[in-house]
mmCIF file of C-alpha atoms and ligand atoms in Angstrom:
data_model
loop_
_atom_site.group_PDB
_atom_site.id
_atom_site.type_symbol
_atom_site.label_atom_id
_atom_site.label_comp_id
_atom_site.label_asym_id
_atom_site.label_seq_id
_atom_site.Cartn_x
_atom_site.Cartn_y
_atom_site.Cartn_z
ATOM 1 C CA UNK A 1 -24.226 15.973 -3.415
ATOM 2 C CA UNK A 2 -23.238 16.741 -7.009
ATOM 3 C CA UNK A 3 -25.667 15.397 -9.596
ATOM 4 C CA UNK A 4 -22.778 13.564 -11.313
ATOM 5 C CA UNK A 5 -21.901 11.632 -8.144
ATOM 6 C CA UNK A 6 -25.543 10.887 -7.391
ATOM 7 C CA UNK A 7 -25.923 9.375 -10.853
ATOM 8 C CA UNK A 8 -22.936 7.130 -10.232
ATOM 9 C CA UNK A 9 -24.159 6.030 -6.809
ATOM 10 C CA UNK A 10 -27.581 5.274 -8.293
ATOM 11 C CA UNK A 11 -25.984 2.696 -10.534
ATOM 12 C CA UNK A 12 -25.020 0.507 -7.580
ATOM 13 C CA UNK A 13 -27.161 -1.948 -5.784
ATOM 14 C CA UNK A 14 -27.118 -0.296 -2.358
ATOM 15 C CA UNK A 15 -29.773 -0.115 0.311
ATOM 16 C CA UNK A 16 -31.828 2.961 1.251
ATOM 17 C CA UNK A 17 -31.901 6.579 0.102
ATOM 18 C CA UNK A 18 -28.521 8.158 -0.516
ATOM 19 C CA UNK A 19 -27.955 11.295 1.570
ATOM 20 C CA UNK A 20 -24.334 12.301 0.886
ATOM 21 C CA UNK A 21 -21.027 11.228 -0.686
ATOM 22 C CA UNK A 22 -18.126 13.194 0.840
ATOM 23 C CA UNK A 23 -14.389 12.811 0.068
ATOM 24 C CA UNK A 24 -12.756 10.432 2.522
ATOM 25 C CA UNK A 25 -9.348 9.135 3.651
ATOM 26 C CA UNK A 26 -5.793 10.067 2.740
ATOM 27 C CA UNK A 27 -4.905 7.683 -0.082
ATOM 28 C CA UNK A 28 -2.530 9.012 -2.749
ATOM 29 C CA UNK A 29 -4.117 7.180 -5.677
ATOM 30 C CA UNK A 30 -7.874 6.690 -5.881
ATOM 31 C CA UNK A 31 -10.678 9.201 -5.307
ATOM 32 C CA UNK A 32 -12.452 7.876 -2.260
ATOM 33 C CA UNK A 33 -15.810 8.991 -0.867
ATOM 34 C CA UNK A 34 -17.935 7.839 2.015
ATOM 35 C CA UNK A 35 -21.542 7.381 0.955
ATOM 36 C CA UNK A 36 -24.261 7.801 3.576
ATOM 37 C CA UNK A 37 -27.559 6.151 2.949
ATOM 38 C CA UNK A 38 -30.761 6.271 4.969
ATOM 39 C CA UNK A 39 -32.426 2.883 5.424
ATOM 40 C CA UNK A 40 -35.731 3.521 7.182
ATOM 41 C CA UNK A 41 -34.097 6.001 9.569
ATOM 42 C CA UNK A 42 -30.935 3.955 10.051
ATOM 43 C CA UNK A 43 -27.656 5.136 8.573
ATOM 44 C CA UNK A 44 -25.803 2.752 6.293
ATOM 45 C CA UNK A 45 -22.302 3.610 5.023
ATOM 46 C CA UNK A 46 -20.447 2.661 1.865
ATOM 47 C CA UNK A 47 -17.113 3.516 0.259
ATOM 48 C CA UNK A 48 -17.244 4.766 -3.325
ATOM 49 C CA UNK A 49 -13.963 4.865 -5.236
ATOM 50 C CA UNK A 50 -13.048 6.139 -8.644
ATOM 51 C CA UNK A 51 -10.265 3.829 -9.741
ATOM 52 C CA UNK A 52 -7.244 5.820 -10.914
ATOM 53 C CA UNK A 53 -7.034 4.949 -14.614
ATOM 54 C CA UNK A 54 -3.724 6.731 -15.037
ATOM 55 C CA UNK A 55 -2.227 4.258 -12.551
ATOM 56 C CA UNK A 56 -4.307 1.166 -13.247
ATOM 57 C CA UNK A 57 -4.622 0.736 -16.980
ATOM 58 C CA UNK A 58 -7.110 -2.161 -16.872
ATOM 59 C CA UNK A 59 -9.530 -1.494 -13.999
ATOM 60 C CA UNK A 60 -11.712 -4.481 -14.996
ATOM 61 C CA UNK A 61 -8.748 -6.824 -14.382
ATOM 62 C CA UNK A 62 -8.025 -5.095 -11.102
ATOM 63 C CA UNK A 63 -11.617 -5.705 -10.001
ATOM 64 C CA UNK A 64 -11.334 -9.370 -10.933
ATOM 65 C CA UNK A 65 -8.387 -9.595 -8.526
ATOM 66 C CA UNK A 66 -10.322 -7.641 -5.886
ATOM 67 C CA UNK A 67 -13.317 -9.935 -5.997
ATOM 68 C CA UNK A 68 -11.243 -13.109 -6.234
ATOM 69 C CA UNK A 69 -9.126 -12.225 -3.233
ATOM 70 C CA UNK A 70 -11.958 -10.906 -1.076
ATOM 71 C CA UNK A 71 -14.111 -13.980 -1.744
ATOM 72 C CA UNK A 72 -11.180 -16.213 -0.863
ATOM 73 C CA UNK A 73 -10.529 -14.363 2.390
ATOM 74 C CA UNK A 74 -14.241 -14.192 3.198
ATOM 75 C CA UNK A 75 -14.446 -18.000 3.225
ATOM 76 C CA UNK A 76 -11.545 -18.155 5.672
ATOM 77 C CA UNK A 77 -13.044 -15.459 7.904
ATOM 78 C CA UNK A 78 -16.404 -17.299 7.884
ATOM 79 C CA UNK A 79 -14.738 -20.647 8.656
ATOM 80 C CA UNK A 80 -13.015 -19.038 11.639
ATOM 81 C CA UNK A 81 -16.372 -17.668 12.867
ATOM 82 C CA UNK A 82 -15.334 -14.050 12.129
ATOM 83 C CA UNK A 83 -17.364 -11.024 11.011
ATOM 84 C CA UNK A 84 -17.572 -11.169 7.209
ATOM 85 C CA UNK A 85 -18.863 -7.566 7.009
ATOM 86 C CA UNK A 86 -15.922 -6.058 8.879
ATOM 87 C CA UNK A 87 -12.921 -8.388 8.614
ATOM 88 C CA UNK A 88 -12.837 -8.465 4.844
ATOM 89 C CA UNK A 89 -13.842 -5.992 2.144
ATOM 90 C CA UNK A 90 -17.188 -6.566 0.436
ATOM 91 C CA UNK A 91 -17.630 -5.397 -3.141
ATOM 92 C CA UNK A 92 -21.145 -4.177 -4.031
ATOM 93 C CA UNK A 93 -22.164 -4.973 -7.562
ATOM 94 C CA UNK A 94 -23.389 -2.397 -10.042
ATOM 95 C CA UNK A 95 -27.004 -2.789 -11.183
ATOM 96 C CA UNK A 96 -25.825 -4.359 -14.450
ATOM 97 C CA UNK A 97 -24.259 -7.187 -12.441
ATOM 98 C CA UNK A 98 -20.648 -6.052 -12.929
ATOM 99 C CA UNK A 99 -18.220 -5.511 -10.053
ATOM 100 C CA UNK A 100 -17.703 -1.905 -11.131
ATOM 101 C CA UNK A 101 -19.600 0.855 -12.874
ATOM 102 C CA UNK A 102 -18.259 2.401 -16.055
ATOM 103 C CA UNK A 103 -19.596 5.950 -16.427
ATOM 104 C CA UNK A 104 -20.164 7.905 -19.628
ATOM 105 C CA UNK A 105 -16.776 9.655 -19.214
ATOM 106 C CA UNK A 106 -15.038 6.277 -19.296
ATOM 107 C CA UNK A 107 -14.274 6.313 -15.548
ATOM 108 C CA UNK A 108 -14.429 3.130 -13.468
ATOM 109 C CA UNK A 109 -16.088 3.204 -10.055
ATOM 110 C CA UNK A 110 -16.385 0.613 -7.317
ATOM 111 C CA UNK A 111 -18.523 0.464 -4.217
ATOM 112 C CA UNK A 112 -17.501 -1.274 -0.993
ATOM 113 C CA UNK A 113 -19.313 -1.879 2.245
ATOM 114 C CA UNK A 114 -17.901 0.624 4.764
ATOM 115 C CA UNK A 115 -16.124 -1.177 7.568
ATOM 116 C CA UNK A 116 -17.970 0.270 10.557
ATOM 117 C CA UNK A 117 -16.397 1.485 13.813
ATOM 118 C CA UNK A 118 -12.941 1.542 12.311
ATOM 119 C CA UNK A 119 -9.933 3.707 12.988
ATOM 120 C CA UNK A 120 -7.361 4.400 10.298
ATOM 121 C CA UNK A 121 -4.022 6.048 11.098
ATOM 122 C CA UNK A 122 -1.678 8.104 8.946
ATOM 123 C CA UNK A 123 1.084 7.981 11.555
ATOM 124 C CA UNK A 124 2.123 5.384 14.105
ATOM 125 C CA UNK A 125 0.629 6.620 17.368
ATOM 126 C CA UNK A 126 1.844 3.869 19.669
ATOM 127 C CA UNK A 127 4.335 1.003 19.374
ATOM 128 C CA UNK A 128 1.550 -1.447 20.194
ATOM 129 C CA UNK A 129 -0.431 -0.253 17.188
ATOM 130 C CA UNK A 130 2.527 -0.826 14.855
ATOM 131 C CA UNK A 131 3.011 -4.311 16.265
ATOM 132 C CA UNK A 132 -0.669 -5.083 15.629
ATOM 133 C CA UNK A 133 -0.275 -3.838 12.051
ATOM 134 C CA UNK A 134 2.742 -6.141 11.605
ATOM 135 C CA UNK A 135 0.890 -9.229 12.781
ATOM 136 C CA UNK A 136 -2.023 -8.324 10.500
ATOM 137 C CA UNK A 137 0.098 -7.909 7.353
ATOM 138 C CA UNK A 138 2.160 -11.016 8.179
ATOM 139 C CA UNK A 139 -1.058 -12.917 8.641
ATOM 140 C CA UNK A 140 -2.577 -11.472 5.474
ATOM 141 C CA UNK A 141 0.248 -12.995 3.466
ATOM 142 C CA UNK A 142 -0.179 -16.236 5.364
ATOM 143 C CA UNK A 143 -3.915 -16.278 4.554
ATOM 144 C CA UNK A 144 -3.150 -15.915 0.846
ATOM 145 C CA UNK A 145 -0.431 -18.581 0.809
ATOM 146 C CA UNK A 146 -2.709 -21.018 -1.038
ATOM 147 C CA UNK A 147 -4.395 -18.448 -3.320
ATOM 148 C CA UNK A 148 -4.071 -19.442 -6.994
ATOM 149 C CA UNK A 149 -1.428 -16.863 -7.908
ATOM 150 C CA UNK A 150 -1.623 -17.673 -11.615
ATOM 151 C CA UNK A 151 -5.175 -16.241 -11.732
ATOM 152 C CA UNK A 152 -4.019 -12.799 -10.560
ATOM 153 C CA UNK A 153 -3.594 -10.004 -13.083
ATOM 154 C CA UNK A 154 -0.514 -7.848 -12.785
ATOM 155 C CA UNK A 155 -2.308 -4.546 -12.152
ATOM 156 C CA UNK A 156 0.907 -2.511 -12.371
ATOM 157 C CA UNK A 157 3.661 -4.338 -14.242
ATOM 158 C CA UNK A 158 7.045 -4.281 -12.462
ATOM 159 C CA UNK A 159 5.467 -2.556 -9.464
ATOM 160 C CA UNK A 160 8.231 -3.433 -7.000
ATOM 161 C CA UNK A 161 10.940 -4.077 -9.569
ATOM 162 C CA UNK A 162 13.454 -1.664 -8.086
ATOM 163 C CA UNK A 163 15.935 -1.722 -11.007
ATOM 164 C CA UNK A 164 13.035 -0.803 -13.276
ATOM 165 C CA UNK A 165 12.116 2.049 -10.932
ATOM 166 C CA UNK A 166 15.736 3.216 -11.242
ATOM 167 C CA UNK A 167 15.399 3.055 -15.012
ATOM 168 C CA UNK A 168 12.173 5.082 -14.869
ATOM 169 C CA UNK A 169 13.914 7.700 -12.732
ATOM 170 C CA UNK A 170 16.740 7.982 -15.276
ATOM 171 C CA UNK A 171 14.116 8.343 -18.011
ATOM 172 C CA UNK A 172 12.531 11.193 -16.050
ATOM 173 C CA UNK A 173 15.984 12.757 -15.666
ATOM 174 C CA UNK A 174 16.588 12.564 -19.423
ATOM 175 C CA UNK A 175 13.187 14.023 -20.240
ATOM 176 C CA UNK A 176 13.290 16.696 -17.532
ATOM 177 C CA UNK A 177 9.722 17.469 -18.571
ATOM 178 C CA UNK A 178 9.274 20.466 -16.254
ATOM 179 C CA UNK A 179 12.814 21.840 -16.084
ATOM 180 C CA UNK A 180 13.174 20.738 -12.462
ATOM 181 C CA UNK A 181 16.400 18.770 -12.845
ATOM 182 C CA UNK A 182 18.619 21.597 -11.602
ATOM 183 C CA UNK A 183 16.989 21.341 -8.184
ATOM 184 C CA UNK A 184 17.618 17.665 -7.622
ATOM 185 C CA UNK A 185 21.255 17.031 -8.519
ATOM 186 C CA UNK A 186 22.120 15.700 -5.075
ATOM 187 C CA UNK A 187 19.152 13.337 -5.028
ATOM 188 C CA UNK A 188 20.010 11.960 -8.468
ATOM 189 C CA UNK A 189 23.587 11.272 -7.336
ATOM 190 C CA UNK A 190 22.187 9.567 -4.235
ATOM 191 C CA UNK A 191 20.085 7.265 -6.420
ATOM 192 C CA UNK A 192 22.890 6.523 -8.883
ATOM 193 C CA UNK A 193 25.207 5.475 -6.043
ATOM 194 C CA UNK A 194 22.677 2.747 -5.176
ATOM 195 C CA UNK A 195 22.029 1.303 -8.607
ATOM 196 C CA UNK A 196 23.859 -1.922 -7.798
ATOM 197 C CA UNK A 197 21.958 -2.334 -4.508
ATOM 198 C CA UNK A 198 18.651 -1.867 -6.359
ATOM 199 C CA UNK A 199 19.168 -5.203 -8.113
ATOM 200 C CA UNK A 200 19.737 -7.273 -4.935
ATOM 201 C CA UNK A 201 16.337 -8.998 -4.887
ATOM 202 C CA UNK A 202 16.059 -9.465 -8.644
ATOM 203 C CA UNK A 203 19.461 -11.171 -8.641
ATOM 204 C CA UNK A 204 18.531 -13.440 -5.729
ATOM 205 C CA UNK A 205 15.302 -14.357 -7.524
ATOM 206 C CA UNK A 206 17.140 -15.120 -10.774
ATOM 207 C CA UNK A 207 19.428 -17.439 -8.798
ATOM 208 C CA UNK A 208 16.375 -19.315 -7.515
ATOM 209 C CA UNK A 209 16.838 -18.142 -3.924
ATOM 210 C CA UNK A 210 13.463 -16.444 -3.497
ATOM 211 C CA UNK A 211 9.903 -17.712 -3.983
ATOM 212 C CA UNK A 212 7.161 -15.586 -5.527
ATOM 213 C CA UNK A 213 4.199 -15.207 -3.203
ATOM 214 C CA UNK A 214 0.849 -13.483 -3.278
ATOM 215 C CA UNK A 215 1.636 -10.174 -1.607
ATOM 216 C CA UNK A 216 -0.262 -6.977 -0.807
ATOM 217 C CA UNK A 217 2.464 -4.643 -2.075
ATOM 218 C CA UNK A 218 1.167 -1.467 -0.417
ATOM 219 C CA UNK A 219 1.424 -2.150 3.296
ATOM 220 C CA UNK A 220 1.066 1.390 4.586
ATOM 221 C CA UNK A 221 -0.372 1.773 8.044
ATOM 222 C CA UNK A 222 -3.471 3.499 6.634
ATOM 223 C CA UNK A 223 -4.225 0.424 4.545
ATOM 224 C CA UNK A 224 -5.199 -1.415 7.738
ATOM 225 C CA UNK A 225 -8.397 -0.599 9.560
ATOM 226 C CA UNK A 226 -8.395 -1.019 13.336
ATOM 227 C CA UNK A 227 -11.417 -1.821 15.475
ATOM 228 C CA UNK A 228 -12.405 1.397 17.282
ATOM 229 C CA UNK A 229 -13.620 -0.579 20.298
ATOM 230 C CA UNK A 230 -10.867 -3.159 20.790
ATOM 231 C CA UNK A 231 -7.911 -1.501 19.011
ATOM 232 C CA UNK A 232 -7.292 -4.796 17.199
ATOM 233 C CA UNK A 233 -6.561 -4.989 13.478
ATOM 234 C CA UNK A 234 -9.832 -5.493 11.699
ATOM 235 C CA UNK A 235 -9.445 -5.382 7.947
ATOM 236 C CA UNK A 236 -6.736 -5.033 5.318
ATOM 237 C CA UNK A 237 -7.854 -2.574 2.605
ATOM 238 C CA UNK A 238 -6.458 -1.178 -0.650
ATOM 239 C CA UNK A 239 -6.206 -4.444 -2.534
ATOM 240 C CA UNK A 240 -5.396 -2.761 -5.870
ATOM 241 C CA UNK A 241 -1.827 -4.026 -5.947
ATOM 242 C CA UNK A 242 -2.246 -7.615 -4.801
ATOM 243 C CA UNK A 243 0.078 -9.464 -7.147
ATOM 244 C CA UNK A 244 2.787 -12.072 -7.006
ATOM 245 C CA UNK A 245 5.813 -10.524 -5.277
ATOM 246 C CA UNK A 246 8.526 -10.989 -2.682
ATOM 247 C CA UNK A 247 7.408 -11.591 0.890
ATOM 248 C CA UNK A 248 9.986 -9.172 2.256
ATOM 249 C CA UNK A 249 8.577 -6.198 0.395
ATOM 250 C CA UNK A 250 5.365 -6.210 2.427
ATOM 251 C CA UNK A 251 7.595 -5.934 5.476
ATOM 252 C CA UNK A 252 9.867 -3.266 4.014
ATOM 253 C CA UNK A 253 7.049 -1.021 2.845
ATOM 254 C CA UNK A 254 5.524 -0.914 6.336
ATOM 255 C CA UNK A 255 8.905 -0.067 7.850
ATOM 256 C CA UNK A 256 9.335 2.698 5.287
ATOM 257 C CA UNK A 257 6.083 4.345 6.284
ATOM 258 C CA UNK A 258 5.900 3.517 9.978
ATOM 259 C CA UNK A 259 9.367 3.139 11.553
ATOM 260 C CA UNK A 260 10.100 6.825 11.285
ATOM 261 C CA UNK A 261 9.777 9.822 13.552
ATOM 262 C CA UNK A 262 8.005 11.994 10.964
ATOM 263 C CA UNK A 263 5.264 12.000 8.351
ATOM 264 C CA UNK A 264 6.118 10.810 4.848
ATOM 265 C CA UNK A 265 6.147 14.369 3.485
ATOM 266 C CA UNK A 266 7.917 16.111 6.380
ATOM 267 C CA UNK A 267 10.199 18.684 4.763
ATOM 268 C CA UNK A 268 12.351 19.386 7.823
ATOM 269 C CA UNK A 269 14.766 16.488 7.557
ATOM 270 C CA UNK A 270 16.127 17.050 11.074
ATOM 271 C CA UNK A 271 12.793 15.626 12.218
ATOM 272 C CA UNK A 272 13.034 12.536 10.009
ATOM 273 C CA UNK A 273 14.808 9.658 11.731
ATOM 274 C CA UNK A 274 14.614 5.909 11.393
ATOM 275 C CA UNK A 275 13.214 4.335 14.577
ATOM 276 C CA UNK A 276 14.919 1.005 15.184
ATOM 277 C CA UNK A 277 12.683 0.152 18.128
ATOM 278 C CA UNK A 278 9.666 0.302 15.854
ATOM 279 C CA UNK A 279 11.603 -1.796 13.344
ATOM 280 C CA UNK A 280 12.145 -4.438 16.010
ATOM 281 C CA UNK A 281 8.506 -4.488 17.058
ATOM 282 C CA UNK A 282 7.343 -4.789 13.479
ATOM 283 C CA UNK A 283 9.834 -7.572 12.779
ATOM 284 C CA UNK A 284 8.546 -9.539 15.752
ATOM 285 C CA UNK A 285 4.923 -9.055 14.705
ATOM 286 C CA UNK A 286 5.434 -9.796 11.020
ATOM 287 C CA UNK A 287 7.403 -12.994 11.648
ATOM 288 C CA UNK A 288 4.782 -14.140 14.166
ATOM 289 C CA UNK A 289 1.909 -13.226 11.830
ATOM 290 C CA UNK A 290 3.500 -15.182 8.975
ATOM 291 C CA UNK A 291 3.282 -18.285 11.176
ATOM 292 C CA UNK A 292 6.514 -19.930 10.021
ATOM 293 C CA UNK A 293 5.608 -19.288 6.390
ATOM 294 C CA UNK A 294 8.794 -17.361 5.544
ATOM 295 C CA UNK A 295 11.943 -19.063 4.281
ATOM 296 C CA UNK A 296 15.311 -18.362 5.858
ATOM 297 C CA UNK A 297 16.391 -16.417 2.757
ATOM 298 C CA UNK A 298 13.307 -14.212 3.034
ATOM 299 C CA UNK A 299 13.838 -13.533 6.725
ATOM 300 C CA UNK A 300 17.530 -12.761 6.162
ATOM 301 C CA UNK A 301 16.596 -10.093 3.619
ATOM 302 C CA UNK A 302 14.074 -8.266 5.828
ATOM 303 C CA UNK A 303 16.577 -5.490 6.759
ATOM 304 C CA UNK A 304 17.470 -4.958 3.091
ATOM 305 C CA UNK A 305 13.774 -4.855 2.204
ATOM 306 C CA UNK A 306 13.298 -1.865 4.505
ATOM 307 C CA UNK A 307 16.032 -0.019 2.609
ATOM 308 C CA UNK A 308 14.803 -1.323 -0.766
ATOM 309 C CA UNK A 309 11.201 -0.181 -0.343
ATOM 310 C CA UNK A 310 12.246 3.194 1.080
ATOM 311 C CA UNK A 311 14.781 3.768 -1.678
ATOM 312 C CA UNK A 312 12.327 2.644 -4.338
ATOM 313 C CA UNK A 313 9.548 4.886 -3.021
ATOM 314 C CA UNK A 314 11.968 7.818 -2.836
ATOM 315 C CA UNK A 315 12.892 7.235 -6.494
ATOM 316 C CA UNK A 316 9.204 7.051 -7.421
ATOM 317 C CA UNK A 317 8.428 10.362 -5.670
ATOM 318 C CA UNK A 318 11.465 11.962 -7.305
ATOM 319 C CA UNK A 319 10.572 10.695 -10.779
ATOM 320 C CA UNK A 320 7.030 11.964 -10.295
ATOM 321 C CA UNK A 321 8.359 15.371 -9.254
ATOM 322 C CA UNK A 322 10.482 15.522 -12.410
ATOM 323 C CA UNK A 323 7.556 14.344 -14.539
ATOM 324 C CA UNK A 324 5.325 17.117 -13.198
ATOM 325 C CA UNK A 325 3.421 15.325 -10.380
ATOM 326 C CA UNK A 326 1.269 13.166 -12.591
ATOM 327 C CA UNK A 327 1.091 10.017 -10.424
ATOM 328 C CA UNK A 328 0.873 10.721 -6.660
ATOM 329 C CA UNK A 329 -1.771 13.167 -5.455
ATOM 330 C CA UNK A 330 -0.193 16.345 -4.103
ATOM 331 C CA UNK A 331 -1.739 18.997 -1.886
ATOM 332 C CA UNK A 332 1.017 21.592 -2.240
ATOM 333 C CA UNK A 333 3.867 22.374 -4.659
ATOM 334 C CA UNK A 334 7.070 20.385 -4.114
ATOM 335 C CA UNK A 335 5.305 17.812 -1.942
ATOM 336 C CA UNK A 336 6.734 14.987 -4.038
ATOM 337 C CA UNK A 337 10.224 16.477 -3.754
ATOM 338 C CA UNK A 338 9.823 16.681 0.030
ATOM 339 C CA UNK A 339 8.592 13.104 0.059
ATOM 340 C CA UNK A 340 11.597 11.959 -1.990
ATOM 341 C CA UNK A 341 14.114 13.753 0.241
ATOM 342 C CA UNK A 342 12.367 12.407 3.310
ATOM 343 C CA UNK A 343 12.627 8.822 2.016
ATOM 344 C CA UNK A 344 16.296 9.235 1.060
ATOM 345 C CA UNK A 345 17.081 10.564 4.538
ATOM 346 C CA UNK A 346 15.535 7.402 5.954
ATOM 347 C CA UNK A 347 17.570 5.277 3.535
ATOM 348 C CA UNK A 348 20.778 6.875 4.874
ATOM 349 C CA UNK A 349 19.712 6.193 8.456
ATOM 350 C CA UNK A 350 18.774 2.601 7.646
ATOM 351 C CA UNK A 351 22.065 1.947 5.887
ATOM 352 C CA UNK A 352 23.897 2.968 9.045
ATOM 353 C CA UNK A 353 21.602 0.789 11.152
ATOM 354 C CA UNK A 354 21.879 -2.250 8.865
ATOM 355 C CA UNK A 355 24.161 -4.372 11.112
ATOM 356 C CA UNK A 356 21.891 -3.703 14.080
ATOM 357 C CA UNK A 357 18.799 -4.578 12.016
ATOM 358 C CA UNK A 358 20.413 -7.896 11.085
ATOM 359 C CA UNK A 359 21.126 -8.664 14.736
ATOM 360 C CA UNK A 360 17.472 -8.038 15.572
ATOM 361 C CA UNK A 361 16.250 -10.222 12.734
ATOM 362 C CA UNK A 362 18.617 -13.042 13.749
ATOM 363 C CA UNK A 363 17.124 -12.947 17.237
ATOM 364 C CA UNK A 364 13.578 -13.355 15.968
ATOM 365 C CA UNK A 365 14.645 -15.966 13.445
ATOM 366 C CA UNK A 366 15.897 -18.110 16.295
ATOM 367 C CA UNK A 367 12.629 -17.577 18.172
ATOM 368 C CA UNK A 368 10.631 -18.440 15.015
ATOM 369 C CA UNK A 369 12.638 -21.642 14.524
ATOM 370 C CA UNK A 370 12.581 -22.683 18.184
HETATM 371 P P1 ADP B 1 -5.819 4.636 -2.154
HETATM 372 O O1 ADP B 1 -5.335 3.639 -3.161
HETATM 373 O O2 ADP B 1 -6.084 5.970 -2.754
HETATM 374 O O3 ADP B 1 -4.899 4.681 -0.975
HETATM 375 P P2 ADP B 1 -7.635 3.111 -0.453
HETATM 376 O O4 ADP B 1 -8.354 1.960 -1.026
HETATM 377 O O5 ADP B 1 -6.480 2.831 0.422
HETATM 378 O O6 ADP B 1 -7.240 4.108 -1.662
HETATM 379 O O7 ADP B 1 -8.691 3.983 0.348
HETATM 380 C C1 ADP B 1 -8.331 5.212 0.971
HETATM 381 C C2 ADP B 1 -8.652 5.167 2.471
HETATM 382 O O8 ADP B 1 -10.065 4.976 2.638
HETATM 383 C C3 ADP B 1 -7.995 4.027 3.236
HETATM 384 O O9 ADP B 1 -6.695 4.373 3.674
HETATM 385 C C4 ADP B 1 -8.972 3.798 4.377
HETATM 386 O O10 ADP B 1 -8.694 4.675 5.458
HETATM 387 C C5 ADP B 1 -10.335 4.171 3.785
HETATM 388 N N1 ADP B 1 -11.107 2.971 3.374
HETATM 389 C C6 ADP B 1 -10.928 2.238 2.244
HETATM 390 N N2 ADP B 1 -11.822 1.234 2.169
HETATM 391 C C7 ADP B 1 -12.600 1.324 3.266
HETATM 392 C C8 ADP B 1 -13.741 0.588 3.781
HETATM 393 N N3 ADP B 1 -14.264 -0.446 3.112
HETATM 394 N N4 ADP B 1 -14.280 0.981 4.957
HETATM 395 C C9 ADP B 1 -13.767 2.038 5.634
HETATM 396 N N5 ADP B 1 -12.731 2.776 5.217
HETATM 397 C C10 ADP B 1 -12.136 2.435 4.053
HETATM 398 C C1 GN1 B 2 0.474 4.909 -2.777
HETATM 399 O O1 GN1 B 2 -2.547 4.179 -2.586
HETATM 400 P P1 GN1 B 2 -1.764 4.484 -1.362
HETATM 401 O O2 GN1 B 2 -1.829 5.904 -0.944
HETATM 402 O O3 GN1 B 2 -2.143 3.506 -0.257
HETATM 403 C C2 GN1 B 2 1.193 3.946 -3.712
HETATM 404 C C3 GN1 B 2 2.212 3.136 -2.928
HETATM 405 C C4 GN1 B 2 3.212 4.074 -2.264
HETATM 406 C C5 GN1 B 2 2.448 5.055 -1.379
HETATM 407 C C6 GN1 B 2 3.366 6.093 -0.793
HETATM 408 C C7 GN1 B 2 -0.763 1.997 -6.255
HETATM 409 O O4 GN1 B 2 -0.224 4.177 -1.779
HETATM 410 O O5 GN1 B 2 2.904 2.261 -3.805
HETATM 411 O O6 GN1 B 2 4.139 3.351 -1.482
HETATM 412 O O7 GN1 B 2 1.434 5.758 -2.130
HETATM 413 N N1 GN1 B 2 0.229 3.071 -4.373
HETATM 414 C C8 GN1 B 2 0.301 2.849 -5.692
HETATM 415 O O8 GN1 B 2 2.685 6.754 0.220
HETATM 416 O O9 GN1 B 2 1.184 3.314 -6.406
HETATM 417 MG MG1 MG B 3 -4.397 3.282 0.423
#
């Protein structure tokens, strides 16, 4: 283990003798490591994360959210007789009593208890698994329905404000920081043709038709840990973006990532197709998991939220490509461009499937109201 990492780990109040701290997981934002510690011959695992300061400008506020939300959920898990070490994240304090460690380079680190015997998936491997994920995210929102939203910091302002994401894309186009604009003419036209659509939710909110709720805002399949033994959903992770938001977006973001026949960065677009059967399963699970907590207006907008989150994410990948890949981690050149094209292909598919998506949602709305 590098001396630098060992020094950081040593600043946390963890048990045993630290043996290793290897990179872990496939998140696009934070640097995540799994820390192995030896406690009298028994292995104990932790997650160490360097919080991405480029993305999260005030990590100390983010950690206040993290601790507030996890303590709130922990009480509910305990009251239900659940496992408070595995069904909710546990933040380990630094030795100075803070919920994070600030190193001499000005980087912020956090330590979490590793959720043992978990499985995390980067692709939907079975319909059942996607359904389980849907119930878990629906239920997560339900669990936070009475969380004091006014105490939450906005860790990324305008995170799911799609018109603002459009604006940021146009800014990237104007700057053309890396001279890449010539390559993406078609994609820019695609985005411009949907500028009006981008404002759908903001307009509905301004007209008082949508409530603000405490939402997760990053409901990718790999932000749920499954129990390796039972296959059930165990723990929702990646709580960096918990903020007030629209209920539908937690639905739409999962559809974006999961109801597709290919990985998010698949470059061969003939392989990228929207899967309406997975959409239906997720809709059923999410509505059930939300336990009647969604308004009719929210349920009616679930199909649009799938398009909204996919379109928004495509614009974000495209803007990042134009800006020189400064936000999302990439592992090869043009990965963000591939991601953007992939998302826009899904948007086209979803637009065609919109009437069918509405029919599906109407069916489950009736079941939910019955
Ligand atoms: P990012 O914002 O970079 O996506 P995450 O917080 O999602 O960072 O962490 C990256 C991955 O690490 C997750 O997708 C998950 O697989 C794994 N992970 C995160 N927290 C834990 C934990 N407490 N126990 C086990 N695995 C975890
Ligand atoms: C990022 O952190 P991660 O990998 O779970 C991003 C999401 C995007 C997603 C696209 C804080 O999620 O908003 O939808 O990549 N998170 C942040 O894969 O920007
Ligand atoms: Mg993540």
